[in-house]
Amino acid sequence: VQLVESGGALVQVGGSLRLSCATYGFSWRDYAIGWFRQVPGKEREGVSYRSNSDGSVGYADSVKGRFTISSDGRKKVVYLQMNNLKPEDTAVYYCAAAYSNWFGSSWSLARFEGFDSFGQGTQVTVSS
């Protein structure tokens, strides 16, 4: 499993960015892809996920209504559209994969559990 993030940049408050997560080396429909972010000195937090098994999605409360996760199954790429960005969104953003083709996966994904194979990350900086 290999994941490669891209799309991070410096953007002003209120601006938008779209991050991409290119995926390689696994059965697309058996996995969910999650987006996480981390600020130095803080724990990594789950931002959003999308299950390729059943299409379910989830978001952290802090990004609901501003971020949208989507995917292109043909290209095997997962996107994170980020709108109305705030300074507190500044972080390194990572994508990761979790096996989701099992009963009860929704419960686990909603807690951002079971994800591994993190990519190298992409920096998002929101300037005020």
PDB file of C-alpha atoms in Angstrom:
ATOM      1  CA  VAL A   1       0.000   0.000   0.000  1.00  0.00           C
ATOM      2  CA  GLN A   2       1.358   3.394  -0.968  1.00  0.00           C
ATOM      3  CA  LEU A   3      -0.269   6.774  -0.606  1.00  0.00           C
ATOM      4  CA  VAL A   4       1.021  10.079  -1.956  1.00  0.00           C
ATOM      5  CA  GLU A   5      -0.439  13.415  -0.891  1.00  0.00           C
ATOM      6  CA  SER A   6      -0.231  16.650  -2.840  1.00  0.00           C
ATOM      7  CA  GLY A   7      -1.890  20.036  -3.061  1.00  0.00           C
ATOM      8  CA  GLY A   8      -0.761  21.721   0.105  1.00  0.00           C
ATOM      9  CA  ALA A   9       0.057  25.421  -0.094  1.00  0.00           C
ATOM     10  CA  LEU A  10       0.028  28.770   1.648  1.00  0.00           C
ATOM     11  CA  VAL A  11      -3.428  30.318   1.484  1.00  0.00           C
ATOM     12  CA  GLN A  12      -5.156  33.277   3.102  1.00  0.00           C
ATOM     13  CA  VAL A  13      -7.954  33.022   5.625  1.00  0.00           C
ATOM     14  CA  GLY A  14     -11.219  32.232   3.882  1.00  0.00           C
ATOM     15  CA  GLY A  15      -9.474  30.686   0.922  1.00  0.00           C
ATOM     16  CA  SER A  16      -9.770  27.200  -0.537  1.00  0.00           C
ATOM     17  CA  LEU A  17      -7.480  24.306  -1.353  1.00  0.00           C
ATOM     18  CA  ARG A  18      -7.954  20.839  -2.768  1.00  0.00           C
ATOM     19  CA  LEU A  19      -5.668  18.104  -1.521  1.00  0.00           C
ATOM     20  CA  SER A  20      -5.143  14.894  -3.474  1.00  0.00           C
ATOM     21  CA  CYS A  21      -4.211  11.423  -2.253  1.00  0.00           C
ATOM     22  CA  ALA A  22      -3.001   9.099  -4.989  1.00  0.00           C
ATOM     23  CA  THR A  23      -3.234   5.446  -3.977  1.00  0.00           C
ATOM     24  CA  TYR A  24      -1.299   2.424  -5.153  1.00  0.00           C
ATOM     25  CA  GLY A  25      -0.974  -1.244  -4.422  1.00  0.00           C
ATOM     26  CA  PHE A  26      -4.292  -2.359  -2.909  1.00  0.00           C
ATOM     27  CA  SER A  27      -7.803  -3.368  -3.815  1.00  0.00           C
ATOM     28  CA  TRP A  28      -9.640  -0.049  -4.071  1.00  0.00           C
ATOM     29  CA  ARG A  29     -13.058  -1.318  -2.985  1.00  0.00           C
ATOM     30  CA  ASP A  30     -11.722  -3.041   0.126  1.00  0.00           C
ATOM     31  CA  TYR A  31     -10.369   0.073   1.772  1.00  0.00           C
ATOM     32  CA  ALA A  32     -11.326   3.429   3.201  1.00  0.00           C
ATOM     33  CA  ILE A  33      -9.103   6.463   2.819  1.00  0.00           C
ATOM     34  CA  GLY A  34      -8.811   8.928   5.632  1.00  0.00           C
ATOM     35  CA  TRP A  35      -7.351  12.380   5.915  1.00  0.00           C
ATOM     36  CA  PHE A  36      -5.491  13.349   9.061  1.00  0.00           C
ATOM     37  CA  ARG A  37      -3.583  16.427  10.145  1.00  0.00           C
ATOM     38  CA  GLN A  38      -0.888  17.159  12.661  1.00  0.00           C
ATOM     39  CA  VAL A  39       0.595  20.270  14.184  1.00  0.00           C
ATOM     40  CA  PRO A  40       4.028  20.090  15.868  1.00  0.00           C
ATOM     41  CA  GLY A  41       3.627  19.187  19.511  1.00  0.00           C
ATOM     42  CA  LYS A  42       0.081  17.899  19.111  1.00  0.00           C
ATOM     43  CA  GLU A  43      -1.409  14.514  18.387  1.00  0.00           C
ATOM     44  CA  ARG A  44      -2.476  13.665  14.884  1.00  0.00           C
ATOM     45  CA  GLU A  45      -6.225  14.100  14.437  1.00  0.00           C
ATOM     46  CA  GLY A  46      -8.674  12.587  12.002  1.00  0.00           C
ATOM     47  CA  VAL A  47     -10.238  15.065   9.597  1.00  0.00           C
ATOM     48  CA  SER A  48     -12.342  13.049   7.173  1.00  0.00           C
ATOM     49  CA  TYR A  49     -12.710   9.588   5.683  1.00  0.00           C
ATOM     50  CA  ARG A  50     -14.418   7.891   2.783  1.00  0.00           C
ATOM     51  CA  SER A  51     -15.092   4.182   2.548  1.00  0.00           C
ATOM     52  CA  ASN A  52     -14.659   2.787  -0.954  1.00  0.00           C
ATOM     53  CA  SER A  53     -16.582  -0.285   0.226  1.00  0.00           C
ATOM     54  CA  ASP A  54     -19.911   1.424   0.850  1.00  0.00           C
ATOM     55  CA  GLY A  55     -19.341   5.097   0.021  1.00  0.00           C
ATOM     56  CA  SER A  56     -19.852   6.285   3.576  1.00  0.00           C
ATOM     57  CA  VAL A  57     -18.062   9.455   4.624  1.00  0.00           C
ATOM     58  CA  GLY A  58     -17.348  11.172   7.899  1.00  0.00           C
ATOM     59  CA  TYR A  59     -15.911  14.434   9.148  1.00  0.00           C
ATOM     60  CA  ALA A  60     -14.440  15.847  12.296  1.00  0.00           C
ATOM     61  CA  ASP A  61     -16.718  18.406  13.914  1.00  0.00           C
ATOM     62  CA  SER A  62     -14.129  21.117  13.342  1.00  0.00           C
ATOM     63  CA  VAL A  63     -14.369  20.808   9.548  1.00  0.00           C
ATOM     64  CA  LYS A  64     -18.019  19.882   8.967  1.00  0.00           C
ATOM     65  CA  GLY A  65     -19.622  22.175   6.443  1.00  0.00           C
ATOM     66  CA  ARG A  66     -16.253  23.425   5.186  1.00  0.00           C
ATOM     67  CA  PHE A  67     -14.420  20.306   3.962  1.00  0.00           C
ATOM     68  CA  THR A  68     -15.676  17.740   1.466  1.00  0.00           C
ATOM     69  CA  ILE A  69     -14.110  14.377   0.717  1.00  0.00           C
ATOM     70  CA  SER A  70     -14.564  12.743  -2.665  1.00  0.00           C
ATOM     71  CA  SER A  71     -12.882  10.194  -4.864  1.00  0.00           C
ATOM     72  CA  ASP A  72     -12.236   9.153  -8.428  1.00  0.00           C
ATOM     73  CA  GLY A  73     -12.344   5.373  -8.504  1.00  0.00           C
ATOM     74  CA  ARG A  74     -10.991   5.213 -11.999  1.00  0.00           C
ATOM     75  CA  LYS A  75      -7.884   7.199 -11.082  1.00  0.00           C
ATOM     76  CA  LYS A  76      -7.820   5.792  -7.523  1.00  0.00           C
ATOM     77  CA  VAL A  77      -7.413   9.244  -6.082  1.00  0.00           C
ATOM     78  CA  VAL A  78      -9.144  10.704  -3.030  1.00  0.00           C
ATOM     79  CA  TYR A  79      -9.628  14.452  -2.715  1.00  0.00           C
ATOM     80  CA  LEU A  80     -10.186  16.763   0.210  1.00  0.00           C
ATOM     81  CA  GLN A  81     -11.788  20.039  -0.813  1.00  0.00           C
ATOM     82  CA  MET A  82     -11.178  22.601   1.908  1.00  0.00           C
ATOM     83  CA  ASN A  83     -13.179  25.830   1.871  1.00  0.00           C
ATOM     84  CA  ASN A  84     -13.359  28.794   4.204  1.00  0.00           C
ATOM     85  CA  LEU A  85      -9.965  27.925   5.638  1.00  0.00           C
ATOM     86  CA  LYS A  86      -9.044  29.170   9.077  1.00  0.00           C
ATOM     87  CA  PRO A  87      -5.649  29.661  10.753  1.00  0.00           C
ATOM     88  CA  GLU A  88      -6.370  26.637  12.957  1.00  0.00           C
ATOM     89  CA  ASP A  89      -6.463  24.478   9.828  1.00  0.00           C
ATOM     90  CA  THR A  90      -2.716  25.001   9.456  1.00  0.00           C
ATOM     91  CA  ALA A  91      -1.047  21.591   9.697  1.00  0.00           C
ATOM     92  CA  VAL A  92       0.640  18.830   7.787  1.00  0.00           C
ATOM     93  CA  TYR A  93      -2.106  16.789   6.157  1.00  0.00           C
ATOM     94  CA  TYR A  94      -1.722  13.059   5.658  1.00  0.00           C
ATOM     95  CA  CYS A  95      -3.846  10.423   4.010  1.00  0.00           C
ATOM     96  CA  ALA A  96      -3.977   6.826   5.169  1.00  0.00           C
ATOM     97  CA  ALA A  97      -5.786   3.588   4.372  1.00  0.00           C
ATOM     98  CA  ALA A  98      -7.953   1.306   6.475  1.00  0.00           C
ATOM     99  CA  TYR A  99      -9.428  -2.043   5.486  1.00  0.00           C
ATOM    100  CA  SER A 100     -13.168  -1.416   5.369  1.00  0.00           C
ATOM    101  CA  ASN A 101     -14.742  -4.450   3.724  1.00  0.00           C
ATOM    102  CA  TRP A 102     -15.973  -6.003   6.949  1.00  0.00           C
ATOM    103  CA  PHE A 103     -19.071  -5.829   9.116  1.00  0.00           C
ATOM    104  CA  GLY A 104     -18.725  -3.096  11.694  1.00  0.00           C
ATOM    105  CA  SER A 105     -16.170  -1.051   9.772  1.00  0.00           C
ATOM    106  CA  SER A 106     -18.383   2.036   9.971  1.00  0.00           C
ATOM    107  CA  TRP A 107     -18.070   2.059  13.742  1.00  0.00           C
ATOM    108  CA  SER A 108     -14.285   1.906  13.506  1.00  0.00           C
ATOM    109  CA  LEU A 109     -13.953   4.441  10.704  1.00  0.00           C
ATOM    110  CA  ALA A 110     -16.143   6.974  12.515  1.00  0.00           C
ATOM    111  CA  ARG A 111     -13.503   6.926  15.258  1.00  0.00           C
ATOM    112  CA  PHE A 112     -10.684   7.176  12.711  1.00  0.00           C
ATOM    113  CA  GLU A 113      -9.395   3.811  13.882  1.00  0.00           C
ATOM    114  CA  GLY A 114      -7.602   1.166  11.849  1.00  0.00           C
ATOM    115  CA  PHE A 115      -5.762   3.524   9.526  1.00  0.00           C
ATOM    116  CA  ASP A 116      -2.143   2.948   8.601  1.00  0.00           C
ATOM    117  CA  SER A 117       0.211   3.286   5.633  1.00  0.00           C
ATOM    118  CA  PHE A 118       0.334   7.052   6.042  1.00  0.00           C
ATOM    119  CA  GLY A 119       1.790   9.089   3.218  1.00  0.00           C
ATOM    120  CA  GLN A 120       4.582  11.631   3.577  1.00  0.00           C
ATOM    121  CA  GLY A 121       2.196  14.529   4.154  1.00  0.00           C
ATOM    122  CA  THR A 122       1.565  17.893   2.533  1.00  0.00           C
ATOM    123  CA  GLN A 123       1.806  21.245   4.324  1.00  0.00           C
ATOM    124  CA  VAL A 124      -1.214  23.517   4.524  1.00  0.00           C
ATOM    125  CA  THR A 125      -0.613  26.988   5.932  1.00  0.00           C
ATOM    126  CA  VAL A 126      -3.466  29.426   6.402  1.00  0.00           C
ATOM    127  CA  SER A 127      -2.270  32.976   6.819  1.00  0.00           C
ATOM    128  CA  SER A 128      -4.207  35.752   8.479  1.00  0.00           C
TER     129      SER A 128
END
